[in-house]
Coordinates of C-alpha atoms in Angstrom, one line a residue:
Chain A
M1 CA -289.8 -25.2 24.5
T2 CA -290.4 -22.3 22.1
Q3 CA -289.1 -19.4 24.3
T4 CA -287.9 -16.3 22.4
A5 CA -285.7 -13.3 23.3
E6 CA -288.9 -11.5 24.0
D7 CA -290.0 -14.1 26.4
I8 CA -286.7 -13.7 28.3
R9 CA -287.0 -9.9 28.3
M10 CA -290.6 -10.0 29.6
M11 CA -289.8 -12.6 32.3
A12 CA -286.9 -10.4 33.4
A13 CA -289.5 -7.6 33.8
A14 CA -291.7 -10.0 35.9
L15 CA -288.6 -10.8 38.0
R16 CA -288.1 -7.1 38.7
E17 CA -291.7 -7.0 40.0
A18 CA -290.9 -10.1 42.1
R19 CA -287.9 -8.4 43.6
M20 CA -290.1 -5.4 44.6
A21 CA -292.3 -7.9 46.5
F22 CA -289.2 -9.4 48.1
E23 CA -288.0 -6.0 49.3
A24 CA -291.4 -5.3 50.8
G25 CA -291.4 -8.5 52.8
E26 CA -293.9 -10.2 50.5
V27 CA -293.6 -13.7 48.9
P28 CA -291.6 -12.7 45.9
I29 CA -293.7 -13.4 42.8
G30 CA -294.1 -10.9 39.9
A31 CA -296.1 -10.7 36.7
V32 CA -296.5 -8.7 33.6
V33 CA -299.0 -8.8 30.7
A34 CA -297.5 -8.0 27.3
L35 CA -299.2 -7.1 24.0
G36 CA -297.2 -6.6 20.8
G37 CA -293.9 -6.2 22.6
R38 CA -295.3 -3.7 25.1
I39 CA -296.1 -4.2 28.8
I40 CA -299.7 -3.2 29.4
G41 CA -300.0 -4.5 33.0
R42 CA -297.7 -5.2 35.9
G43 CA -298.1 -6.6 39.4
H44 CA -296.4 -8.2 42.3
N45 CA -297.7 -10.1 45.3
M46 CA -299.2 -7.6 47.8
T47 CA -301.2 -10.0 50.1
E48 CA -299.5 -8.7 53.3
A49 CA -299.6 -5.0 52.5
L50 CA -303.3 -5.1 51.5
H51 CA -304.4 -7.8 54.0
D52 CA -305.9 -9.4 51.0
V53 CA -305.3 -13.0 50.0
T54 CA -306.5 -12.3 46.4
A55 CA -303.8 -9.7 45.8
H56 CA -301.5 -12.1 43.8
A57 CA -299.1 -10.8 41.2
E58 CA -301.2 -12.3 38.3
M59 CA -304.5 -10.7 39.6
Q60 CA -302.9 -7.3 39.8
A61 CA -301.3 -7.6 36.3
I62 CA -304.5 -8.9 34.7
T63 CA -306.6 -6.2 36.3
A64 CA -304.1 -3.5 35.3
A65 CA -304.0 -4.8 31.7
T66 CA -307.8 -4.8 31.4
Q67 CA -307.8 -1.2 32.7
T68 CA -305.1 -0.2 30.1
L69 CA -307.2 -1.8 27.3
G70 CA -310.6 -0.8 28.7
A71 CA -311.7 -4.3 27.8
K72 CA -312.4 -7.5 29.8
Y73 CA -310.6 -10.0 27.5
L74 CA -306.9 -10.4 26.9
R75 CA -307.0 -12.8 24.0
D76 CA -304.0 -11.3 22.1
C77 CA -301.9 -10.9 25.3
T78 CA -299.3 -13.0 27.1
L79 CA -299.0 -13.2 30.9
Y80 CA -295.5 -13.7 32.2
V81 CA -295.3 -14.8 35.9
T82 CA -292.3 -15.9 37.8
V83 CA -294.1 -18.9 39.5
E84 CA -296.8 -21.3 38.2
P85 CA -300.2 -19.8 38.9
C86 CA -302.4 -21.1 41.7
L87 CA -305.9 -22.2 41.3
M88 CA -307.4 -18.8 41.8
C89 CA -305.1 -17.2 39.3
A90 CA -305.7 -20.0 36.8
G91 CA -309.4 -19.3 37.1
A92 CA -308.8 -15.6 36.5
I93 CA -306.6 -16.4 33.5
G94 CA -309.4 -18.6 32.2
W95 CA -312.0 -15.8 32.5
S96 CA -309.7 -13.3 30.8
Q97 CA -309.1 -15.6 27.9
L98 CA -305.4 -14.8 27.8
G99 CA -303.8 -16.0 24.6
R100 CA -300.6 -17.3 26.3
V101 CA -299.3 -17.9 29.8
V102 CA -295.6 -18.3 30.5
W103 CA -294.2 -19.1 33.9
G104 CA -290.8 -19.4 35.4
A105 CA -290.6 -21.9 38.3
D106 CA -293.1 -24.7 38.8
D107 CA -295.1 -24.9 42.0
P108 CA -295.7 -28.6 42.7
R109 CA -297.7 -27.9 45.9
R110 CA -299.9 -24.9 45.0
G111 CA -299.7 -24.7 41.2
Y112 CA -303.0 -25.2 39.4
S113 CA -301.7 -27.9 37.0
S114 CA -301.5 -30.5 39.8
L115 CA -304.9 -29.5 41.3
V116 CA -307.3 -29.5 38.4
S117 CA -309.1 -32.4 36.9
H118 CA -307.6 -33.7 33.7
E119 CA -310.9 -34.1 31.9
R120 CA -311.7 -30.4 31.9
P121 CA -309.2 -27.6 31.4
A122 CA -308.9 -24.8 33.9
L123 CA -307.7 -22.3 31.3
H124 CA -309.5 -21.3 28.2
P125 CA -309.1 -24.0 25.5
Q126 CA -307.3 -21.5 23.2
T127 CA -304.7 -20.5 25.9
R128 CA -301.2 -21.8 25.2
T129 CA -298.8 -22.4 28.1
E130 CA -295.0 -22.4 28.5
R131 CA -292.9 -23.1 31.6
G132 CA -289.3 -22.8 32.7
V133 CA -288.4 -19.3 31.2
L134 CA -285.7 -18.0 33.6
G135 CA -287.0 -20.8 35.9
D136 CA -283.8 -21.0 37.9
E137 CA -283.7 -17.3 38.7
C138 CA -287.4 -17.3 39.7
L139 CA -286.9 -20.3 42.0
T140 CA -283.8 -19.0 43.6
L141 CA -285.5 -15.7 44.5
L142 CA -288.4 -17.6 46.0
R143 CA -286.1 -20.0 48.0
S144 CA -284.0 -17.1 49.3
F145 CA -287.2 -15.5 50.7
F146 CA -288.3 -18.6 52.5
S147 CA -284.9 -19.6 53.8
A148 CA -284.4 -16.1 55.3
R149 CA -287.7 -16.7 57.2
R150 CA -286.8 -20.0 58.8
Chain B
M1 CA -328.5 -30.5 54.9
T2 CA -328.0 -28.6 58.1
Q3 CA -329.3 -25.2 57.0
T4 CA -330.5 -22.9 59.7
A5 CA -332.7 -19.8 60.0
E6 CA -329.5 -17.7 59.9
D7 CA -328.4 -19.4 56.7
I8 CA -331.7 -18.4 55.1
R9 CA -331.4 -14.9 56.4
M10 CA -327.8 -14.5 55.1
M11 CA -328.6 -16.1 51.7
A12 CA -331.5 -13.6 51.4
A13 CA -328.9 -10.8 51.9
A14 CA -326.7 -12.4 49.2
L15 CA -329.8 -12.5 46.9
R16 CA -330.4 -8.8 47.5
E17 CA -326.8 -8.2 46.3
A18 CA -327.5 -10.4 43.3
R19 CA -330.6 -8.3 42.4
M20 CA -328.4 -5.2 42.5
A21 CA -326.2 -6.8 39.9
F22 CA -329.3 -7.8 37.8
E23 CA -330.5 -4.2 37.8
A24 CA -327.0 -3.0 36.7
G25 CA -327.0 -5.4 33.8
E26 CA -324.5 -7.7 35.4
V27 CA -324.8 -11.5 35.7
P28 CA -326.9 -11.6 38.9
I29 CA -324.7 -13.2 41.5
G30 CA -324.3 -11.9 45.1
A31 CA -322.4 -12.8 48.2
V32 CA -322.0 -11.9 51.8
V33 CA -319.5 -12.9 54.5
A34 CA -320.9 -13.4 57.9
L35 CA -319.3 -13.5 61.3
G36 CA -321.2 -14.1 64.6
G37 CA -324.5 -13.2 62.9
R38 CA -323.2 -10.0 61.4
I39 CA -322.4 -9.3 57.8
I40 CA -318.8 -8.1 57.5
G41 CA -318.4 -8.1 53.7
R42 CA -320.8 -7.8 50.8
G43 CA -320.4 -7.9 47.0
H44 CA -322.0 -8.5 43.7
N45 CA -320.7 -9.3 40.3
M46 CA -319.3 -6.1 38.7
T47 CA -317.3 -7.6 35.8
E48 CA -319.0 -5.4 33.2
A49 CA -318.9 -2.1 35.2
L50 CA -315.2 -2.5 36.1
H51 CA -314.1 -4.2 32.9
D52 CA -312.6 -6.7 35.2
V53 CA -313.1 -10.5 34.9
T54 CA -311.9 -10.9 38.5
A55 CA -314.7 -8.7 40.0
H56 CA -316.9 -11.6 41.0
A57 CA -319.3 -11.3 43.9
E58 CA -317.2 -13.6 46.1
M59 CA -314.0 -11.8 45.4
Q60 CA -315.6 -8.5 46.4
A61 CA -317.1 -9.9 49.6
I62 CA -313.9 -11.7 50.7
T63 CA -311.8 -8.5 50.1
A64 CA -314.4 -6.4 51.9
A65 CA -314.5 -8.8 54.9
T66 CA -310.7 -8.9 55.2
Q67 CA -310.7 -5.0 55.2
T68 CA -313.4 -5.0 57.9
L69 CA -311.3 -7.4 60.1
G70 CA -307.9 -6.0 59.1
A71 CA -306.8 -9.6 58.7
K72 CA -306.1 -11.9 55.8
Y73 CA -307.9 -15.0 57.1
L74 CA -311.6 -15.6 57.6
R75 CA -311.4 -18.9 59.5
D76 CA -314.4 -18.1 61.7
C77 CA -316.6 -16.7 58.9
T78 CA -319.2 -18.1 56.5
L79 CA -319.4 -17.0 52.9
Y80 CA -322.9 -17.1 51.4
V81 CA -323.1 -16.9 47.6
T82 CA -326.1 -17.3 45.4
V83 CA -324.3 -19.6 42.9
E84 CA -321.6 -22.2 43.3
P85 CA -318.2 -20.6 43.1
C86 CA -316.0 -20.8 40.0
L87 CA -312.4 -22.1 40.1
M88 CA -311.0 -18.6 40.7
C89 CA -313.3 -17.9 43.6
A90 CA -312.7 -21.4 45.0
G91 CA -309.0 -20.6 45.0
A92 CA -309.7 -17.3 46.8
I93 CA -311.9 -19.2 49.3
G94 CA -309.0 -21.6 49.8
W95 CA -306.4 -18.9 50.4
S96 CA -308.7 -17.0 52.9
Q97 CA -309.3 -20.2 54.9
L98 CA -313.0 -19.5 55.2
G99 CA -314.6 -21.7 57.8
R100 CA -317.8 -22.4 55.8
V101 CA -319.1 -21.8 52.4
V102 CA -322.8 -21.9 51.6
W103 CA -324.2 -21.6 48.0
G104 CA -327.6 -21.4 46.5
A105 CA -327.7 -22.8 43.0
D106 CA -325.3 -25.3 41.6
D107 CA -323.3 -24.4 38.5
P108 CA -322.6 -27.6 36.6
R109 CA -320.6 -25.9 33.8
R110 CA -318.4 -23.4 35.7
G111 CA -318.7 -24.5 39.3
Y112 CA -315.4 -25.5 40.9
S113 CA -316.6 -28.8 42.2
S114 CA -316.8 -30.3 38.7
L115 CA -313.4 -28.9 37.6
V116 CA -311.0 -29.8 40.4
S117 CA -309.2 -33.0 40.8
H118 CA -310.8 -35.4 43.4
E119 CA -307.4 -36.3 44.9
R120 CA -306.6 -32.9 46.2
P121 CA -309.2 -30.4 47.6
A122 CA -309.4 -26.9 46.1
L123 CA -310.7 -25.4 49.4
H124 CA -308.9 -25.5 52.7
P125 CA -309.3 -28.9 54.4
Q126 CA -311.1 -27.3 57.3
T127 CA -313.7 -25.6 55.2
R128 CA -317.2 -27.0 55.4
T129 CA -319.6 -26.6 52.4
E130 CA -323.3 -26.5 52.1
R131 CA -325.4 -26.2 48.9
G132 CA -329.0 -25.5 48.0
V133 CA -330.0 -22.8 50.5
L134 CA -332.7 -20.7 48.7
G135 CA -331.4 -22.5 45.6
D136 CA -334.6 -22.1 43.6
E137 CA -334.7 -18.4 44.1
C138 CA -331.0 -18.0 43.2
L139 CA -331.4 -20.1 40.0
T140 CA -334.6 -18.3 39.0
L141 CA -332.9 -14.9 39.1
L142 CA -330.0 -16.2 37.1
R143 CA -332.3 -17.8 34.4
S144 CA -334.4 -14.7 34.1
F145 CA -331.2 -12.7 33.4
F146 CA -330.1 -15.0 30.6
S147 CA -333.5 -15.6 29.1
A148 CA -334.0 -11.8 28.9
R149 CA -330.7 -11.6 26.8
R150 CA -331.7 -14.2 24.3

């Protein structure tokens, strides 16, 4: 693992987004897109509020970042997300050509890494990935949401 | 293949959406979501206009359909799209639990079916798929776009 102080700072910002989702009764997942130490896009899961299954944290943050840059591609950016991206979000990460993706908690059931074929990558070949940054905090928040619903 | 007159009529509507994308200088892919013979969501590729890699035809049509219904799930609906969905759109189709997905032309390079693991399905287990409806027309439109750019 090559996580840095900036990785932890940015994941903490993604966790703040996730807590906003939690307080709104949404599955608590948050994301930020960073470029040169600055956050250029943020998002949290809003599928319930928007009645929209595509309104995942990553989709919101990627769309926000492209609006900030006025450009479609995010090659020099890093996406931080509190939980491993699903297949849809992995596809969006691929299209946006994000330079690096960092997630907190793994998602063995819905995470893209267990769903895609090993022969052909879901992400852009240049995209580096990192897992486990503030992973315990990210997982604890997710679990506390689901245990409160049972 | 179990395509019906309604399948052809709906794919023709998706093709009209694709032609709108073509005329706007976008990769010409179109989609509609149908329920009980009515179109409840439409969309075409708008990635250039919106500077947004997530603005695929299917994403637009799915979001529009959920807004029409005021509901997140599209279990009784059929999505018609002129080209095989990519991984991102397959993920969105999975989350929306669409009852049926019909596409025109295959996409051997970017289509989800060649990218996902065979052990675990990308779509919801209940989702039926159909391919090749007006496939030649869909492919011809796509090819004419790319040959004009070369």
